[in-house]
Structure formats: C-alpha cells, structure tokens
XYZ file of C-alpha atoms in Angstrom:
259
model
C 43.176 -1.374 -137.421
C 46.879 -0.842 -136.914
C 48.448 -0.361 -133.615
C 51.664 0.846 -131.999
C 55.220 1.738 -131.513
C 58.100 -0.384 -130.276
C 61.154 0.456 -128.112
C 64.032 -0.793 -130.233
C 62.208 -0.943 -133.470
C 60.768 1.234 -136.104
C 58.452 -1.027 -138.132
C 57.046 1.632 -140.348
C 60.495 3.158 -140.807
C 60.736 0.398 -143.353
C 57.423 1.420 -144.877
C 58.583 4.978 -145.208
C 61.056 3.860 -147.826
C 58.437 2.272 -149.941
C 55.877 5.061 -149.648
C 58.139 7.961 -150.873
C 55.512 10.435 -149.629
C 56.253 13.928 -150.903
C 57.317 16.580 -148.405
C 54.470 18.655 -147.066
C 54.234 22.319 -146.118
C 54.152 23.191 -142.446
C 50.776 22.218 -140.908
C 49.363 20.910 -137.621
C 49.036 17.082 -137.187
C 45.679 15.426 -137.932
C 46.281 12.624 -135.422
C 48.739 12.260 -132.550
C 49.661 8.820 -131.206
C 50.753 8.961 -127.572
C 53.955 6.877 -127.315
C 53.476 5.988 -123.667
C 50.072 4.409 -124.515
C 51.285 2.683 -127.630
C 54.859 1.387 -127.134
C 54.337 -1.339 -129.827
C 52.715 0.732 -132.478
C 53.790 0.072 -136.032
C 52.923 3.339 -137.612
C 55.280 6.178 -138.420
C 54.870 9.991 -137.943
C 54.543 10.973 -141.559
C 51.707 12.024 -143.896
C 49.456 9.431 -145.498
C 46.326 9.746 -147.604
C 43.017 8.647 -145.971
C 40.519 7.415 -148.549
C 38.088 5.678 -146.245
C 38.870 2.154 -147.468
C 38.888 3.105 -151.154
C 35.682 5.161 -150.766
C 33.710 2.210 -149.435
C 33.604 3.400 -145.818
C 33.569 -0.230 -144.786
C 36.417 -1.408 -142.556
C 35.322 -5.011 -142.926
C 34.509 -4.960 -146.683
C 36.388 -6.414 -149.656
C 38.756 -3.461 -150.103
C 39.730 -3.443 -146.437
C 40.259 -7.215 -146.471
C 42.388 -7.064 -149.675
C 44.604 -4.339 -148.188
C 45.113 -6.184 -144.908
C 45.820 -9.374 -146.803
C 48.463 -7.571 -148.832
C 50.215 -6.806 -145.539
C 49.716 -10.283 -144.104
C 46.952 -9.313 -141.665
C 44.225 -11.437 -143.195
C 42.044 -13.808 -141.230
C 44.157 -16.596 -139.776
C 47.406 -14.530 -139.817
C 50.552 -15.409 -137.916
C 49.504 -13.267 -134.926
C 46.544 -15.528 -134.127
C 46.621 -18.012 -131.298
C 48.214 -21.328 -132.237
C 49.983 -19.876 -135.286
C 53.648 -19.690 -135.925
C 55.855 -18.168 -138.627
C 57.477 -14.840 -139.335
C 56.374 -12.213 -136.760
C 54.572 -14.555 -134.414
C 55.158 -13.683 -130.758
C 52.434 -15.605 -128.880
C 51.019 -14.715 -125.486
C 49.647 -11.154 -125.440
C 50.682 -10.213 -129.009
C 47.610 -11.498 -130.803
C 46.557 -8.438 -132.788
C 47.869 -7.975 -136.320
C 48.864 -4.342 -137.077
C 49.391 -3.371 -140.739
C 51.197 -0.363 -142.057
C 50.257 1.683 -144.047
C 46.755 1.563 -142.656
C 44.082 -0.221 -144.673
C 42.010 2.997 -144.475
C 44.641 4.834 -146.597
C 45.412 4.684 -150.253
C 49.072 4.271 -149.339
C 48.239 0.702 -148.241
C 48.238 -0.161 -151.964
C 51.789 0.609 -152.907
C 53.381 -0.040 -156.292
C 55.507 -2.815 -154.847
C 52.992 -4.114 -152.345
C 55.641 -4.156 -149.593
C 53.290 -3.371 -146.653
C 54.529 -4.186 -143.168
C 52.963 -6.040 -140.243
C 53.653 -6.511 -136.543
C 51.920 -8.633 -133.885
C 50.918 -6.309 -131.044
C 48.703 -6.325 -127.907
C 45.003 -5.908 -128.643
C 44.746 -2.991 -126.156
C 47.387 -0.971 -127.948
C 45.979 -1.729 -131.349
C 42.605 -0.539 -130.093
C 44.072 2.640 -128.679
C 45.524 3.544 -132.077
C 42.349 2.508 -133.889
C 40.300 4.777 -131.581
C 42.629 7.741 -132.326
C 42.188 7.105 -136.059
C 38.395 6.719 -135.749
C 38.172 10.095 -133.969
C 40.187 11.726 -136.746
C 38.217 10.096 -139.536
C 34.956 11.137 -137.878
C 36.135 14.713 -137.834
C 36.983 14.497 -141.556
C 33.567 13.125 -142.365
C 31.743 15.718 -140.287
C 33.497 18.371 -142.434
C 32.256 16.641 -145.636
C 35.528 15.025 -146.701
C 35.608 11.603 -148.470
C 39.424 11.683 -148.581
C 42.024 13.767 -146.813
C 45.738 13.888 -146.077
C 46.539 12.239 -142.758
C 49.485 13.870 -140.999
C 50.693 11.756 -138.073
C 52.668 12.960 -135.001
C 53.991 11.134 -131.926
C 53.178 12.501 -128.496
C 55.475 11.969 -125.499
C 58.466 10.657 -127.536
C 61.138 9.246 -125.285
C 58.576 7.576 -123.037
C 59.766 4.334 -121.366
C 60.013 1.570 -123.970
C 59.845 3.909 -126.974
C 63.497 4.764 -127.543
C 63.505 5.263 -131.333
C 61.153 8.290 -131.032
C 64.324 10.237 -130.240
C 66.149 9.680 -133.525
C 67.906 6.404 -132.636
C 68.603 4.278 -135.651
C 65.666 1.991 -136.583
C 66.627 -1.646 -136.147
C 64.377 -4.644 -136.657
C 63.923 -6.441 -133.392
C 62.889 -9.620 -135.153
C 59.134 -9.066 -135.147
C 58.598 -6.651 -138.051
C 57.539 -8.544 -141.172
C 57.665 -7.450 -144.788
C 57.059 -9.753 -147.723
C 56.557 -12.618 -145.253
C 60.167 -12.240 -143.936
C 62.131 -10.432 -141.302
C 64.364 -7.851 -142.988
C 67.387 -6.224 -141.447
C 68.077 -2.491 -141.606
C 69.667 0.392 -139.751
C 68.111 3.751 -140.569
C 67.937 7.128 -138.931
C 64.381 8.486 -138.690
C 65.329 12.167 -138.467
C 62.439 13.456 -136.330
C 61.652 17.090 -135.502
C 60.362 17.899 -132.035
C 57.936 20.544 -130.737
C 56.726 21.887 -127.414
C 53.018 22.304 -126.870
C 50.835 24.477 -124.643
C 49.689 21.368 -122.695
C 53.267 20.406 -121.855
C 53.648 17.275 -124.021
C 56.315 17.051 -126.751
C 55.436 16.137 -130.319
C 57.651 14.208 -132.753
C 57.169 14.548 -136.488
C 58.915 13.699 -139.774
C 57.303 16.769 -141.369
C 57.447 20.432 -140.366
C 54.687 21.328 -137.915
C 53.067 24.765 -138.136
C 53.993 26.848 -135.085
C 51.167 28.371 -132.980
C 48.629 26.119 -134.750
C 45.841 24.229 -133.036
C 45.553 20.423 -133.130
C 43.227 17.908 -131.564
C 44.444 14.827 -129.602
C 43.392 12.372 -126.992
C 44.284 13.064 -123.332
C 46.221 10.628 -121.117
C 44.269 9.371 -118.137
C 46.944 10.740 -115.789
C 47.273 14.058 -117.540
C 46.323 17.349 -115.796
C 45.296 19.908 -118.406
C 45.695 23.674 -118.121
C 42.388 25.399 -117.435
C 42.614 27.554 -120.537
C 42.714 24.546 -122.980
C 39.417 23.582 -124.568
C 38.656 19.917 -123.792
C 35.638 17.591 -124.092
C 34.550 13.976 -124.155
C 33.671 11.938 -127.268
C 32.087 8.475 -127.485
C 34.177 5.943 -129.377
C 32.952 2.357 -129.551
C 30.830 2.942 -126.492
C 33.755 4.334 -124.447
C 34.095 8.017 -123.437
C 37.396 9.462 -124.559
C 38.697 12.846 -123.393
C 39.975 15.145 -126.159
C 41.855 18.410 -126.022
C 42.452 21.305 -128.476
C 46.169 21.778 -127.950
C 48.599 24.385 -129.389
C 52.084 23.898 -130.924
C 54.386 26.421 -129.228
C 57.888 26.001 -130.667
C 60.494 23.600 -132.108
C 63.152 22.125 -129.786
C 66.301 20.089 -130.386
C 66.613 16.404 -129.450
C 69.559 17.490 -127.188
C 67.198 19.849 -125.323
C 64.621 17.082 -125.007
C 67.248 14.724 -123.542
C 68.603 17.403 -121.295
C 71.995 17.250 -122.950
C 72.320 20.802 -124.245
C 74.923 22.953 -122.506
C-alpha cells in the first residue's frame, strides 16, 4: 500500500492534475494521514474512489498487481535493494508507494500516469494501516465501493513543509512515466481546527461541527470527552478517536503570522 508525505515535495500534487476529481460538497474526511508520522507519504488530501481492488477485495490479486505495475510498483521495482534507476534512493527507502492507491478506481486513469515514490517501510505501513481501518469501516457498513476523502493531520510538522501551501516541487524522487518530471504548483489547502487540538489540511471543503475518525499519535493526550478506543490492525493495537471539526482557519493564523 502507498505511504507518505515529503518535506519539499508533493508527489501526488502531480497526480492531482491527472485525476481531475470533481469538487465535492462539504463533508468530514474518511481518512486522516498524520503528517508527523508520515513525512514521506506520496498521497494527496483529495477525494478518491475506493473500489476494493476492482471489487476483488484482494490486495495481492491480479487487479492489484496490474494497478501497482502501472505506477511502477511491481515486484522488482526500483525501490528494491540492489536496484537503481528513476526514483531509487537506497538505504531505508525500500518500500514502493503508488498514487493513486491500487485500492481505488482512480489508479486506472485514462492516461495511466500514476506516480511512485520510494519511502521507508514503517511510513508506508502507517499509511496502509490508516487505509485498512477506513476500508474495514466501509465494509462493516455494507459498502463495496465508497468515496475516499483524505485529509492531512498536523500540517506544518517538521519535515512536511508543503502541507502549508508552499509550491510543490519535485525533489528528484517522484517518478511518473518512469521519469522525474519538474513542476512548480500551488496546492491551495484549506485548514481546520478540531476539538482534539490538531489541525486538518484538505483540498476540499470540510463540514464544520462534523465527526470524523482518525488514529491517535502515541504522544497525544486526548480530552476526556472525546470517544476513543483500540482496534487491532495486522496484529497491532491502534488507538482511534472520534474527533470533531470545529472551524476553518487561515494559513497565516496557523503560522502565527496574522496581525
């Protein structure tokens, strides 16, 4: 599964151009990726369409493999040990992160211009767990497909500069069509305060005073009035919280630059 966000890059910012996802009405996010836990993640806070690997429900089946291959994340990809080529980084960056996710119908675009990035395994796993929790919730409600609205949590965390509307520039490790492409784009995020105290970043409008579910940081101290619980993901207990979106704030306010 895909992975994370990068400080001076915006890998999926490129993918946003090729998806042309229609604007959505205000709604709470389906999944929130915590920037401080995923500073290399290659996904973008927009709305995708989860279809459970083309309706197969198999993340290792032929549909999943074909979608990952289209992005360059097939077996023996450039992120693997001993490999070189576009996007290869060596050392701890051995996990191939595709965008759009292979679990979404957006991963088969008309042009096939999916994006990949070599990222740390731990960060890719963190994102994968967040997605698994969300998909499990969809399935428990009887869905076989569902819109997947993505938000960022804790934008502006150390090493995740572009969460605060800096221009997206390729740092030399974002690969599309087997090459490194240059660009300079403004992501145009919106930012929201929450009852728990974290800030959300979104490309779409979030519904104020709505509830949303997210993972909890290990160092985070939650308010006593917030409903929270533990879920088992891949044999690991993960703490979840039912948070509330309070209000929209400006990037200047977030940076402490407003008068």
